[in-house]
Amino acid sequence: MGVRKKQMAERIKAEKKDLTFAKLNNCPTSPRKMRLVADLVRGKNIEMALAILRFNPKEASRKLEKLLLSAIANWEAKNEEGSIEDADLFVKEIRVDSGTMLKRLRPAPQGRAHRIRKRSNHVTMVLGANNNTEAKA
């Protein structure tokens, strides 16, 4: 590996030290419905995001709540010496991409058939830490 490539890899690794992510693949909900809930928690700190997801009546919020708890657990595993309160974690990025689509046929009048598309999605949640708050205080 060349020197520049190695330096670039080390710089990217250092930048990603504060980031933690969790993925939810092939969730059997349409991406459009999941994005409605994902937009509510984007950019919020984790306490506020958990409260929003816990009291939201949509079913997609239950799945995103589990995903957020998984991302928090991943952060704790990555940073064993740090505490969540000091890190001031927030939802830095949340992406909802469409997944595989199951295609089914529904009988229609006069011998026709209508296509039913059962959509699924992939959700990627990235948590970031505000470590610069100690420097300001």
mmCIF file of C-alpha atoms in Angstrom:
data_model
loop_
_atom_site.group_PDB
_atom_site.id
_atom_site.type_symbol
_atom_site.label_atom_id
_atom_site.label_comp_id
_atom_site.label_asym_id
_atom_site.label_seq_id
_atom_site.Cartn_x
_atom_site.Cartn_y
_atom_site.Cartn_z
ATOM 1 C CA MET A 1 0.000 0.000 0.000
ATOM 2 C CA GLY A 2 1.337 3.406 -0.938
ATOM 3 C CA VAL A 3 2.036 6.131 1.590
ATOM 4 C CA ARG A 4 -0.747 8.429 0.399
ATOM 5 C CA LYS A 5 -3.269 5.617 0.334
ATOM 6 C CA LYS A 6 -2.272 4.543 3.848
ATOM 7 C CA GLN A 7 -2.529 8.108 5.166
ATOM 8 C CA MET A 8 -5.950 8.514 3.560
ATOM 9 C CA ALA A 9 -7.141 5.215 5.088
ATOM 10 C CA GLU A 10 -5.930 6.297 8.550
ATOM 11 C CA ARG A 11 -7.638 9.678 8.205
ATOM 12 C CA ILE A 12 -10.934 8.061 7.187
ATOM 13 C CA LYS A 13 -10.644 5.622 10.095
ATOM 14 C CA ALA A 14 -10.059 8.489 12.531
ATOM 15 C CA GLU A 15 -13.095 10.360 11.182
ATOM 16 C CA LYS A 16 -15.293 7.287 11.567
ATOM 17 C CA LYS A 17 -14.239 6.726 15.193
ATOM 18 C CA ASP A 18 -17.056 8.990 16.408
ATOM 19 C CA LEU A 19 -19.618 7.329 14.111
ATOM 20 C CA THR A 20 -21.584 4.179 14.837
ATOM 21 C CA PHE A 21 -24.176 2.605 12.583
ATOM 22 C CA ALA A 22 -26.814 -0.090 12.524
ATOM 23 C CA LYS A 23 -28.657 -1.591 9.565
ATOM 24 C CA LEU A 24 -32.096 -3.063 9.168
ATOM 25 C CA ASN A 25 -32.399 -5.061 5.954
ATOM 26 C CA ASN A 26 -35.495 -6.435 4.212
ATOM 27 C CA CYS A 27 -37.999 -4.813 6.543
ATOM 28 C CA PRO A 28 -41.470 -5.696 5.173
ATOM 29 C CA THR A 29 -42.791 -2.113 5.165
ATOM 30 C CA SER A 30 -42.971 0.195 2.193
ATOM 31 C CA PRO A 31 -40.131 2.734 2.087
ATOM 32 C CA ARG A 32 -42.592 5.593 1.815
ATOM 33 C CA LYS A 33 -44.201 4.703 5.159
ATOM 34 C CA MET A 34 -40.814 4.196 6.817
ATOM 35 C CA ARG A 35 -39.498 7.568 5.582
ATOM 36 C CA LEU A 36 -42.386 9.364 7.286
ATOM 37 C CA VAL A 37 -41.126 8.141 10.659
ATOM 38 C CA ALA A 38 -37.427 8.417 9.798
ATOM 39 C CA ASP A 39 -37.843 12.108 9.004
ATOM 40 C CA LEU A 40 -39.117 12.704 12.544
ATOM 41 C CA VAL A 41 -35.885 11.553 14.229
ATOM 42 C CA ARG A 42 -33.238 12.754 11.766
ATOM 43 C CA GLY A 43 -30.834 15.119 13.548
ATOM 44 C CA LYS A 44 -32.346 14.637 17.024
ATOM 45 C CA ASN A 45 -30.377 13.527 20.085
ATOM 46 C CA ILE A 46 -30.988 9.933 21.110
ATOM 47 C CA GLU A 47 -33.151 10.644 24.170
ATOM 48 C CA MET A 48 -35.520 12.783 22.106
ATOM 49 C CA ALA A 49 -35.502 10.265 19.234
ATOM 50 C CA LEU A 50 -36.358 7.381 21.576
ATOM 51 C CA ALA A 51 -39.231 9.381 23.070
ATOM 52 C CA ILE A 52 -40.584 10.260 19.613
ATOM 53 C CA LEU A 53 -40.385 6.653 18.415
ATOM 54 C CA ARG A 54 -41.864 5.205 21.601
ATOM 55 C CA PHE A 55 -45.011 7.346 21.462
ATOM 56 C CA ASN A 56 -45.567 7.343 17.705
ATOM 57 C CA PRO A 57 -48.543 5.132 16.758
ATOM 58 C CA LYS A 58 -47.093 3.960 13.419
ATOM 59 C CA GLU A 59 -45.742 0.422 13.182
ATOM 60 C CA ALA A 60 -42.569 1.625 11.467
ATOM 61 C CA SER A 61 -41.646 3.488 14.660
ATOM 62 C CA ARG A 62 -41.388 0.177 16.594
ATOM 63 C CA LYS A 63 -38.843 -1.145 14.102
ATOM 64 C CA LEU A 64 -36.863 2.097 14.099
ATOM 65 C CA GLU A 65 -36.863 2.126 17.901
ATOM 66 C CA LYS A 66 -35.267 -1.327 17.942
ATOM 67 C CA LEU A 67 -32.767 -0.174 15.324
ATOM 68 C CA LEU A 68 -31.854 2.888 17.402
ATOM 69 C CA LEU A 69 -31.351 0.728 20.505
ATOM 70 C CA SER A 70 -29.129 -1.554 18.434
ATOM 71 C CA ALA A 71 -27.057 1.406 17.230
ATOM 72 C CA ILE A 72 -26.668 2.592 20.841
ATOM 73 C CA ALA A 73 -25.504 -0.893 21.857
ATOM 74 C CA ASN A 74 -23.020 -0.853 18.964
ATOM 75 C CA TRP A 75 -21.682 2.496 20.214
ATOM 76 C CA GLU A 76 -21.298 1.098 23.733
ATOM 77 C CA ALA A 77 -19.406 -1.920 22.391
ATOM 78 C CA LYS A 78 -17.119 0.334 20.352
ATOM 79 C CA ASN A 79 -16.483 2.838 23.177
ATOM 80 C CA GLU A 80 -16.317 0.784 26.353
ATOM 81 C CA GLU A 81 -14.586 3.491 28.392
ATOM 82 C CA GLY A 82 -17.025 6.296 27.453
ATOM 83 C CA SER A 83 -20.514 7.011 28.720
ATOM 84 C CA ILE A 84 -23.522 7.888 26.601
ATOM 85 C CA GLU A 85 -24.321 11.045 28.585
ATOM 86 C CA ASP A 86 -20.836 12.486 28.032
ATOM 87 C CA ALA A 87 -20.803 11.594 24.329
ATOM 88 C CA ASP A 88 -24.055 13.475 23.569
ATOM 89 C CA LEU A 89 -25.084 11.089 20.780
ATOM 90 C CA PHE A 90 -27.474 12.143 18.028
ATOM 91 C CA VAL A 91 -28.951 10.610 14.877
ATOM 92 C CA LYS A 92 -26.522 11.967 12.314
ATOM 93 C CA GLU A 93 -27.936 10.189 9.293
ATOM 94 C CA ILE A 94 -30.820 7.869 8.585
ATOM 95 C CA ARG A 95 -31.393 6.457 5.100
ATOM 96 C CA VAL A 96 -34.357 4.440 3.901
ATOM 97 C CA ASP A 97 -33.719 2.644 0.614
ATOM 98 C CA SER A 98 -36.096 0.326 -1.169
ATOM 99 C CA GLY A 99 -35.401 -3.380 -0.891
ATOM 100 C CA THR A 100 -36.669 -6.386 -2.760
ATOM 101 C CA MET A 101 -40.215 -6.368 -4.051
ATOM 102 C CA LEU A 102 -42.469 -9.409 -3.936
ATOM 103 C CA LYS A 103 -44.755 -9.448 -6.957
ATOM 104 C CA ARG A 104 -48.113 -11.158 -6.629
ATOM 105 C CA LEU A 105 -51.170 -11.393 -8.857
ATOM 106 C CA ARG A 106 -54.705 -10.604 -7.741
ATOM 107 C CA PRO A 107 -57.665 -11.820 -9.778
ATOM 108 C CA ALA A 108 -59.605 -9.046 -11.485
ATOM 109 C CA PRO A 109 -62.902 -9.035 -13.383
ATOM 110 C CA GLN A 110 -63.258 -10.499 -16.871
ATOM 111 C CA GLY A 111 -60.293 -12.855 -16.577
ATOM 112 C CA ARG A 112 -57.718 -10.154 -15.975
ATOM 113 C CA ALA A 113 -55.114 -9.946 -13.230
ATOM 114 C CA HIS A 114 -53.750 -6.984 -11.308
ATOM 115 C CA ARG A 115 -50.204 -6.948 -10.022
ATOM 116 C CA ILE A 116 -49.706 -6.445 -6.267
ATOM 117 C CA ARG A 117 -46.253 -5.158 -5.295
ATOM 118 C CA LYS A 118 -45.285 -5.984 -1.702
ATOM 119 C CA ARG A 119 -42.442 -3.603 -0.981
ATOM 120 C CA SER A 120 -39.646 -3.867 1.560
ATOM 121 C CA ASN A 121 -36.874 -1.499 2.594
ATOM 122 C CA HIS A 122 -33.363 -1.221 3.998
ATOM 123 C CA VAL A 123 -32.717 1.297 6.781
ATOM 124 C CA THR A 124 -29.238 2.553 7.717
ATOM 125 C CA MET A 125 -28.888 4.626 10.886
ATOM 126 C CA VAL A 126 -25.674 6.488 11.732
ATOM 127 C CA LEU A 127 -25.095 7.938 15.196
ATOM 128 C CA GLY A 128 -22.643 10.780 15.718
ATOM 129 C CA ALA A 129 -21.100 12.102 18.922
ATOM 130 C CA ASN A 130 -20.819 15.777 19.886
ATOM 131 C CA ASN A 131 -17.424 15.670 21.582
ATOM 132 C CA ASN A 132 -16.754 19.358 20.997
ATOM 133 C CA THR A 133 -19.269 20.385 23.679
ATOM 134 C CA GLU A 134 -16.603 19.970 26.425
ATOM 135 C CA ALA A 135 -14.346 22.442 24.614
ATOM 136 C CA LYS A 136 -17.093 25.101 24.551
ATOM 137 C CA ALA A 137 -17.992 24.759 28.240
#
